[in-house]
C-alpha cells in the first residue's frame, strides 16, 4: 500500500512539474508573440506618421508657392 502511494505521489509530482514547465514555456511564447506584434504596430504607426508629415510638407510648399506668386518676398538681412 505504501509502495502504491509513493508511486502515485511520484507520478503526480512529475506530471505537475511537466505541466508547470509546459505552461511557463507556453506563456513565454505568447509574450514573445505579443511583443513582436507591438513592434509591428509601432512600425506601421511610424510609417503613417512619416506619410502624414510628407503630405503636410507638400501642402506647405504648395501654399508657399501660391503666396510667393501673389506677394513679393524680400530676403531679410539676417539670412
PDB file of N, CA and C in Angstrom:
ATOM      1  N   UNK A   1       0.823  -1.197   0.000  1.00  0.00           N
ATOM      2  CA  UNK A   1       0.000   0.000   0.000  1.00  0.00           C
ATOM      3  C   UNK A   1       0.869   1.263   0.000  1.00  0.00           C
ATOM      4  N   UNK A   2       1.908   1.259   0.816  1.00  0.00           N
ATOM      5  CA  UNK A   2       2.800   2.410   0.878  1.00  0.00           C
ATOM      6  C   UNK A   2       3.550   2.570  -0.432  1.00  0.00           C
ATOM      7  N   UNK A   3       3.844   1.440  -1.081  1.00  0.00           N
ATOM      8  CA  UNK A   3       4.544   1.469  -2.352  1.00  0.00           C
ATOM      9  C   UNK A   3       3.677   2.140  -3.420  1.00  0.00           C
ATOM     10  N   UNK A   4       2.389   1.852  -3.424  1.00  0.00           N
ATOM     11  CA  UNK A   4       1.461   2.475  -4.374  1.00  0.00           C
ATOM     12  C   UNK A   4       1.338   3.969  -4.117  1.00  0.00           C
ATOM     13  N   UNK A   5       1.267   4.367  -2.870  1.00  0.00           N
ATOM     14  CA  UNK A   5       1.183   5.804  -2.532  1.00  0.00           C
ATOM     15  C   UNK A   5       2.435   6.526  -2.994  1.00  0.00           C
ATOM     16  N   UNK A   6       3.577   5.905  -2.802  1.00  0.00           N
ATOM     17  CA  UNK A   6       4.837   6.525  -3.223  1.00  0.00           C
ATOM     18  C   UNK A   6       4.859   6.696  -4.739  1.00  0.00           C
ATOM     19  N   UNK A   7       4.440   5.654  -5.464  1.00  0.00           N
ATOM     20  CA  UNK A   7       4.394   5.739  -6.925  1.00  0.00           C
ATOM     21  C   UNK A   7       3.401   6.814  -7.369  1.00  0.00           C
ATOM     22  N   UNK A   8       2.241   6.855  -6.743  1.00  0.00           N
ATOM     23  CA  UNK A   8       1.223   7.855  -7.097  1.00  0.00           C
ATOM     24  C   UNK A   8       1.733   9.266  -6.814  1.00  0.00           C
ATOM     25  N   UNK A   9       2.413   9.416  -5.694  1.00  0.00           N
ATOM     26  CA  UNK A   9       2.978  10.727  -5.344  1.00  0.00           C
ATOM     27  C   UNK A   9       4.039  11.131  -6.356  1.00  0.00           C
ATOM     28  N   UNK A  10       4.900  10.183  -6.740  1.00  0.00           N
ATOM     29  CA  UNK A  10       5.945  10.464  -7.720  1.00  0.00           C
ATOM     30  C   UNK A  10       5.345  10.823  -9.073  1.00  0.00           C
ATOM     31  N   UNK A  11       4.379  10.061  -9.519  1.00  0.00           N
ATOM     32  CA  UNK A  11       3.731  10.334 -10.811  1.00  0.00           C
ATOM     33  C   UNK A  11       3.033  11.689 -10.782  1.00  0.00           C
ATOM     34  N   UNK A  12       2.358  11.969  -9.685  1.00  0.00           N
ATOM     35  CA  UNK A  12       1.677  13.262  -9.554  1.00  0.00           C
ATOM     36  C   UNK A  12       2.685  14.408  -9.582  1.00  0.00           C
ATOM     37  N   UNK A  13       3.791  14.258  -8.886  1.00  0.00           N
ATOM     38  CA  UNK A  13       4.813  15.306  -8.853  1.00  0.00           C
ATOM     39  C   UNK A  13       5.425  15.504 -10.228  1.00  0.00           C
ATOM     40  N   UNK A  14       5.705  14.416 -10.937  1.00  0.00           N
ATOM     41  CA  UNK A  14       6.278  14.508 -12.286  1.00  0.00           C
ATOM     42  C   UNK A  14       5.285  15.180 -13.230  1.00  0.00           C
ATOM     43  N   UNK A  15       4.029  14.769 -13.186  1.00  0.00           N
ATOM     44  CA  UNK A  15       3.013  15.382 -14.049  1.00  0.00           C
ATOM     45  C   UNK A  15       2.842  16.870 -13.736  1.00  0.00           C
ATOM     46  N   UNK A  16       2.817  17.194 -12.455  1.00  0.00           N
ATOM     47  CA  UNK A  16       2.665  18.603 -12.064  1.00  0.00           C
ATOM     48  C   UNK A  16       3.859  19.421 -12.544  1.00  0.00           C
ATOM     49  N   UNK A  17       5.059  18.877 -12.379  1.00  0.00           N
ATOM     50  CA  UNK A  17       6.268  19.587 -12.825  1.00  0.00           C
ATOM     51  C   UNK A  17       6.275  19.759 -14.339  1.00  0.00           C
ATOM     52  N   UNK A  18       5.914  18.702 -15.052  1.00  0.00           N
ATOM     53  CA  UNK A  18       5.855  18.765 -16.519  1.00  0.00           C
ATOM     54  C   UNK A  18       4.837  19.798 -16.973  1.00  0.00           C
ATOM     55  N   UNK A  19       3.674  19.784 -16.362  1.00  0.00           N
ATOM     56  CA  UNK A  19       2.637  20.757 -16.715  1.00  0.00           C
ATOM     57  C   UNK A  19       3.098  22.185 -16.412  1.00  0.00           C
ATOM     58  N   UNK A  20       3.762  22.379 -15.291  1.00  0.00           N
ATOM     59  CA  UNK A  20       4.255  23.708 -14.926  1.00  0.00           C
ATOM     60  C   UNK A  20       5.284  24.199 -15.928  1.00  0.00           C
ATOM     61  N   UNK A  21       6.215  23.339 -16.301  1.00  0.00           N
ATOM     62  CA  UNK A  21       7.248  23.726 -17.277  1.00  0.00           C
ATOM     63  C   UNK A  21       6.608  24.055 -18.617  1.00  0.00           C
ATOM     64  N   UNK A  22       5.671  23.214 -19.063  1.00  0.00           N
ATOM     65  CA  UNK A  22       4.992  23.482 -20.329  1.00  0.00           C
ATOM     66  C   UNK A  22       4.250  24.815 -20.279  1.00  0.00           C
ATOM     67  N   UNK A  23       3.559  25.083 -19.172  1.00  0.00           N
ATOM     68  CA  UNK A  23       2.789  26.328 -19.036  1.00  0.00           C
ATOM     69  C   UNK A  23       3.703  27.548 -19.088  1.00  0.00           C
ATOM     70  N   UNK A  24       4.864  27.457 -18.454  1.00  0.00           N
ATOM     71  CA  UNK A  24       5.808  28.588 -18.475  1.00  0.00           C
ATOM     72  C   UNK A  24       6.319  28.829 -19.886  1.00  0.00           C
ATOM     73  N   UNK A  25       6.690  27.765 -20.592  1.00  0.00           N
ATOM     74  CA  UNK A  25       7.167  27.924 -21.972  1.00  0.00           C
ATOM     75  C   UNK A  25       6.069  28.472 -22.882  1.00  0.00           C
ATOM     76  N   UNK A  26       4.857  27.989 -22.690  1.00  0.00           N
ATOM     77  CA  UNK A  26       3.727  28.485 -23.479  1.00  0.00           C
ATOM     78  C   UNK A  26       3.515  29.974 -23.230  1.00  0.00           C
ATOM     79  N   UNK A  27       3.563  30.377 -21.963  1.00  0.00           N
ATOM     80  CA  UNK A  27       3.382  31.784 -21.611  1.00  0.00           C
ATOM     81  C   UNK A  27       4.496  32.645 -22.208  1.00  0.00           C
ATOM     82  N   UNK A  28       5.731  32.161 -22.168  1.00  0.00           N
ATOM     83  CA  UNK A  28       6.840  32.908 -22.745  1.00  0.00           C
ATOM     84  C   UNK A  28       6.652  33.071 -24.251  1.00  0.00           C
ATOM     85  N   UNK A  29       6.197  32.027 -24.897  1.00  0.00           N
ATOM     86  CA  UNK A  29       5.955  32.096 -26.335  1.00  0.00           C
ATOM     87  C   UNK A  29       4.857  33.123 -26.650  1.00  0.00           C
ATOM     88  N   UNK A  30       3.795  33.121 -25.869  1.00  0.00           N
ATOM     89  CA  UNK A  30       2.713  34.088 -26.062  1.00  0.00           C
ATOM     90  C   UNK A  30       3.204  35.518 -25.857  1.00  0.00           C
ATOM     91  N   UNK A  31       4.004  35.735 -24.826  1.00  0.00           N
ATOM     92  CA  UNK A  31       4.534  37.068 -24.554  1.00  0.00           C
ATOM     93  C   UNK A  31       5.453  37.525 -25.688  1.00  0.00           C
ATOM     94  N   UNK A  32       6.259  36.623 -26.215  1.00  0.00           N
ATOM     95  CA  UNK A  32       7.159  36.957 -27.322  1.00  0.00           C
ATOM     96  C   UNK A  32       6.346  37.364 -28.549  1.00  0.00           C
ATOM     97  N   UNK A  33       5.289  36.627 -28.833  1.00  0.00           N
ATOM     98  CA  UNK A  33       4.420  36.972 -29.965  1.00  0.00           C
ATOM     99  C   UNK A  33       3.750  38.327 -29.761  1.00  0.00           C
ATOM    100  N   UNK A  34       3.295  38.572 -28.559  1.00  0.00           N
ATOM    101  CA  UNK A  34       2.640  39.846 -28.248  1.00  0.00           C
ATOM    102  C   UNK A  34       3.609  41.014 -28.416  1.00  0.00           C
ATOM    103  N   UNK A  35       4.831  40.842 -27.924  1.00  0.00           N
ATOM    104  CA  UNK A  35       5.825  41.907 -28.062  1.00  0.00           C
ATOM    105  C   UNK A  35       6.159  42.150 -29.532  1.00  0.00           C
ATOM    106  N   UNK A  36       6.266  41.099 -30.317  1.00  0.00           N
ATOM    107  CA  UNK A  36       6.581  41.247 -31.737  1.00  0.00           C
ATOM    108  C   UNK A  36       5.452  41.980 -32.462  1.00  0.00           C
ATOM    109  N   UNK A  37       4.212  41.651 -32.114  1.00  0.00           N
ATOM    110  CA  UNK A  37       3.082  42.367 -32.717  1.00  0.00           C
ATOM    111  C   UNK A  37       3.123  43.841 -32.354  1.00  0.00           C
ATOM    112  N   UNK A  38       3.568  44.154 -31.145  1.00  0.00           N
ATOM    113  CA  UNK A  38       3.705  45.554 -30.743  1.00  0.00           C
ATOM    114  C   UNK A  38       4.734  46.277 -31.588  1.00  0.00           C
ATOM    115  N   UNK A  39       5.829  45.607 -31.911  1.00  0.00           N
ATOM    116  CA  UNK A  39       6.860  46.197 -32.766  1.00  0.00           C
ATOM    117  C   UNK A  39       6.289  46.462 -34.151  1.00  0.00           C
ATOM    118  N   UNK A  40       5.534  45.508 -34.680  1.00  0.00           N
ATOM    119  CA  UNK A  40       4.922  45.698 -36.000  1.00  0.00           C
ATOM    120  C   UNK A  40       3.953  46.878 -35.992  1.00  0.00           C
ATOM    121  N   UNK A  41       3.167  47.004 -34.928  1.00  0.00           N
ATOM    122  CA  UNK A  41       2.234  48.138 -34.823  1.00  0.00           C
ATOM    123  C   UNK A  41       2.991  49.460 -34.751  1.00  0.00           C
ATOM    124  N   UNK A  42       4.088  49.479 -33.990  1.00  0.00           N
ATOM    125  CA  UNK A  42       4.895  50.697 -33.895  1.00  0.00           C
ATOM    126  C   UNK A  42       5.462  51.082 -35.258  1.00  0.00           C
ATOM    127  N   UNK A  43       5.942  50.102 -35.998  1.00  0.00           N
ATOM    128  CA  UNK A  43       6.478  50.375 -37.333  1.00  0.00           C
ATOM    129  C   UNK A  43       5.407  50.953 -38.250  1.00  0.00           C
ATOM    130  N   UNK A  44       4.217  50.392 -38.190  1.00  0.00           N
ATOM    131  CA  UNK A  44       3.124  50.894 -39.031  1.00  0.00           C
ATOM    132  C   UNK A  44       2.738  52.323 -38.636  1.00  0.00           C
ATOM    133  N   UNK A  45       2.674  52.585 -37.330  1.00  0.00           N
ATOM    134  CA  UNK A  45       2.377  53.947 -36.867  1.00  0.00           C
ATOM    135  C   UNK A  45       3.440  54.928 -37.344  1.00  0.00           C
ATOM    136  N   UNK A  46       4.699  54.506 -37.278  1.00  0.00           N
ATOM    137  CA  UNK A  46       5.798  55.369 -37.716  1.00  0.00           C
ATOM    138  C   UNK A  46       5.690  55.666 -39.213  1.00  0.00           C
ATOM    139  N   UNK A  47       5.353  54.636 -40.011  1.00  0.00           N
ATOM    140  CA  UNK A  47       5.190  54.852 -41.454  1.00  0.00           C
ATOM    141  C   UNK A  47       4.044  55.814 -41.736  1.00  0.00           C
ATOM    142  N   UNK A  48       2.916  55.639 -41.031  1.00  0.00           N
ATOM    143  CA  UNK A  48       1.778  56.543 -41.234  1.00  0.00           C
ATOM    144  C   UNK A  48       2.150  57.976 -40.864  1.00  0.00           C
ATOM    145  N   UNK A  49       2.884  58.133 -39.769  1.00  0.00           N
ATOM    146  CA  UNK A  49       3.281  59.465 -39.325  1.00  0.00           C
ATOM    147  C   UNK A  49       4.201  60.122 -40.356  1.00  0.00           C
ATOM    148  N   UNK A  50       5.130  59.348 -40.905  1.00  0.00           N
ATOM    149  CA  UNK A  50       6.034  59.898 -41.920  1.00  0.00           C
ATOM    150  C   UNK A  50       5.264  60.289 -43.177  1.00  0.00           C
ATOM    151  N   UNK A  51       4.299  59.458 -43.592  1.00  0.00           N
ATOM    152  CA  UNK A  51       3.482  59.810 -44.760  1.00  0.00           C
ATOM    153  C   UNK A  51       2.718  61.103 -44.508  1.00  0.00           C
ATOM    154  N   UNK A  52       2.157  61.238 -43.301  1.00  0.00           N
ATOM    155  CA  UNK A  52       1.406  62.443 -42.970  1.00  0.00           C
ATOM    156  C   UNK A  52       2.322  63.665 -42.979  1.00  0.00           C
ATOM    157  N   UNK A  53       3.524  63.516 -42.446  1.00  0.00           N
ATOM    158  CA  UNK A  53       4.467  64.639 -42.440  1.00  0.00           C
ATOM    159  C   UNK A  53       4.873  65.020 -43.856  1.00  0.00           C
ATOM    160  N   UNK A  54       5.070  64.023 -44.728  1.00  0.00           N
ATOM    161  CA  UNK A  54       5.408  64.324 -46.121  1.00  0.00           C
ATOM    162  C   UNK A  54       4.261  65.060 -46.811  1.00  0.00           C
ATOM    163  N   UNK A  55       3.032  64.610 -46.550  1.00  0.00           N
ATOM    164  CA  UNK A  55       1.868  65.289 -47.135  1.00  0.00           C
ATOM    165  C   UNK A  55       1.771  66.719 -46.628  1.00  0.00           C
ATOM    166  N   UNK A  56       1.990  66.914 -45.328  1.00  0.00           N
ATOM    167  CA  UNK A  56       1.956  68.262 -44.755  1.00  0.00           C
ATOM    168  C   UNK A  56       3.028  69.150 -45.387  1.00  0.00           C
ATOM    169  N   UNK A  57       4.210  68.580 -45.607  1.00  0.00           N
ATOM    170  CA  UNK A  57       5.293  69.344 -46.229  1.00  0.00           C
ATOM    171  C   UNK A  57       4.916  69.751 -47.643  1.00  0.00           C
ATOM    172  N   UNK A  58       4.346  68.829 -48.405  1.00  0.00           N
ATOM    173  CA  UNK A  58       3.938  69.158 -49.772  1.00  0.00           C
ATOM    174  C   UNK A  58       2.870  70.248 -49.786  1.00  0.00           C
ATOM    175  N   UNK A  59       1.916  70.149 -48.895  1.00  0.00           N
ATOM    176  CA  UNK A  59       0.870  71.174 -48.810  1.00  0.00           C
ATOM    177  C   UNK A  59       1.481  72.517 -48.452  1.00  0.00           C
ATOM    178  N   UNK A  60       2.403  72.511 -47.502  1.00  0.00           N
ATOM    179  CA  UNK A  60       3.066  73.748 -47.097  1.00  0.00           C
ATOM    180  C   UNK A  60       3.868  74.349 -48.249  1.00  0.00           C
ATOM    181  N   UNK A  61       4.546  73.505 -49.005  1.00  0.00           N
ATOM    182  CA  UNK A  61       5.325  74.003 -50.142  1.00  0.00           C
ATOM    183  C   UNK A  61       4.409  74.594 -51.212  1.00  0.00           C
ATOM    184  N   UNK A  62       3.269  73.943 -51.466  1.00  0.00           N
ATOM    185  CA  UNK A  62       2.321  74.489 -52.446  1.00  0.00           C
ATOM    186  C   UNK A  62       1.777  75.841 -51.989  1.00  0.00           C
ATOM    187  N   UNK A  63       1.444  75.938 -50.709  1.00  0.00           N
ATOM    188  CA  UNK A  63       0.947  77.216 -50.180  1.00  0.00           C
ATOM    189  C   UNK A  63       2.005  78.298 -50.331  1.00  0.00           C
ATOM    190  N   UNK A  64       3.242  77.956 -50.035  1.00  0.00           N
ATOM    191  CA  UNK A  64       4.318  78.939 -50.145  1.00  0.00           C
ATOM    192  C   UNK A  64       4.450  79.417 -51.586  1.00  0.00           C
ATOM    193  N   UNK A  65       4.385  78.493 -52.542  1.00  0.00           N
ATOM    194  CA  UNK A  65       4.466  78.880 -53.953  1.00  0.00           C
ATOM    195  C   UNK A  65       3.332  79.833 -54.324  1.00  0.00           C
ATOM    196  N   UNK A  66       2.124  79.522 -53.858  1.00  0.00           N
ATOM    197  CA  UNK A  66       0.967  80.383 -54.155  1.00  0.00           C
ATOM    198  C   UNK A  66       1.167  81.763 -53.530  1.00  0.00           C
ATOM    199  N   UNK A  67       1.577  81.807 -52.272  1.00  0.00           N
ATOM    200  CA  UNK A  67       1.781  83.081 -51.598  1.00  0.00           C
ATOM    201  C   UNK A  67       2.886  83.895 -52.256  1.00  0.00           C
ATOM    202  N   UNK A  68       3.939  83.226 -52.700  1.00  0.00           N
ATOM    203  CA  UNK A  68       5.045  83.949 -53.326  1.00  0.00           C
ATOM    204  C   UNK A  68       4.651  84.503 -54.683  1.00  0.00           C
ATOM    205  N   UNK A  69       3.703  83.851 -55.358  1.00  0.00           N
ATOM    206  CA  UNK A  69       3.222  84.400 -56.625  1.00  0.00           C
ATOM    207  C   UNK A  69       2.385  85.653 -56.401  1.00  0.00           C
ATOM    208  N   UNK A  70       1.641  85.661 -55.305  1.00  0.00           N
ATOM    209  CA  UNK A  70       0.730  86.769 -55.024  1.00  0.00           C
ATOM    210  C   UNK A  70       1.463  87.921 -54.331  1.00  0.00           C
ATOM    211  N   UNK A  71       2.378  87.595 -53.432  1.00  0.00           N
ATOM    212  CA  UNK A  71       3.066  88.617 -52.649  1.00  0.00           C
ATOM    213  C   UNK A  71       4.541  88.656 -53.030  1.00  0.00           C
ATOM    214  N   UNK A  72       5.117  89.830 -52.888  1.00  0.00           N
ATOM    215  CA  UNK A  72       6.553  89.908 -53.109  1.00  0.00           C
ATOM    216  C   UNK A  72       7.270  89.557 -51.804  1.00  0.00           C
ATOM    217  N   UNK A  73       8.288  88.788 -51.950  1.00  0.00           N
ATOM    218  CA  UNK A  73       9.022  88.340 -50.783  1.00  0.00           C
ATOM    219  C   UNK A  73      10.450  88.878 -50.881  1.00  0.00           C
ATOM    220  N   UNK A  74      10.856  89.564 -49.830  1.00  0.00           N
ATOM    221  CA  UNK A  74      12.213  90.084 -49.790  1.00  0.00           C
ATOM    222  C   UNK A  74      12.987  89.341 -48.723  1.00  0.00           C
ATOM    223  N   UNK A  75      14.247  89.094 -49.044  1.00  0.00           N
ATOM    224  CA  UNK A  75      15.074  88.411 -48.054  1.00  0.00           C
ATOM    225  C   UNK A  75      15.424  89.378 -46.939  1.00  0.00           C
ATOM    226  N   UNK A  76      15.428  88.874 -45.731  1.00  0.00           N
ATOM    227  CA  UNK A  76      15.792  89.708 -44.599  1.00  0.00           C
ATOM    228  C   UNK A  76      17.314  89.780 -44.491  1.00  0.00           C
ATOM    229  N   UNK A  77      17.786  90.712 -43.715  1.00  0.00           N
ATOM    230  CA  UNK A  77      19.230  90.891 -43.582  1.00  0.00           C
ATOM    231  C   UNK A  77      19.865  89.801 -42.710  1.00  0.00           C
ATOM    232  N   UNK A  78      19.057  89.058 -41.979  1.00  0.00           N
ATOM    233  CA  UNK A  78      19.598  88.000 -41.116  1.00  0.00           C
ATOM    234  C   UNK A  78      19.899  86.725 -41.873  1.00  0.00           C
ATOM    235  N   UNK A  79      19.371  86.580 -43.075  1.00  0.00           N
ATOM    236  CA  UNK A  79      19.603  85.347 -43.832  1.00  0.00           C
ATOM    237  C   UNK A  79      20.889  85.397 -44.602  1.00  0.00           C
TER     238      UNK A  79
END
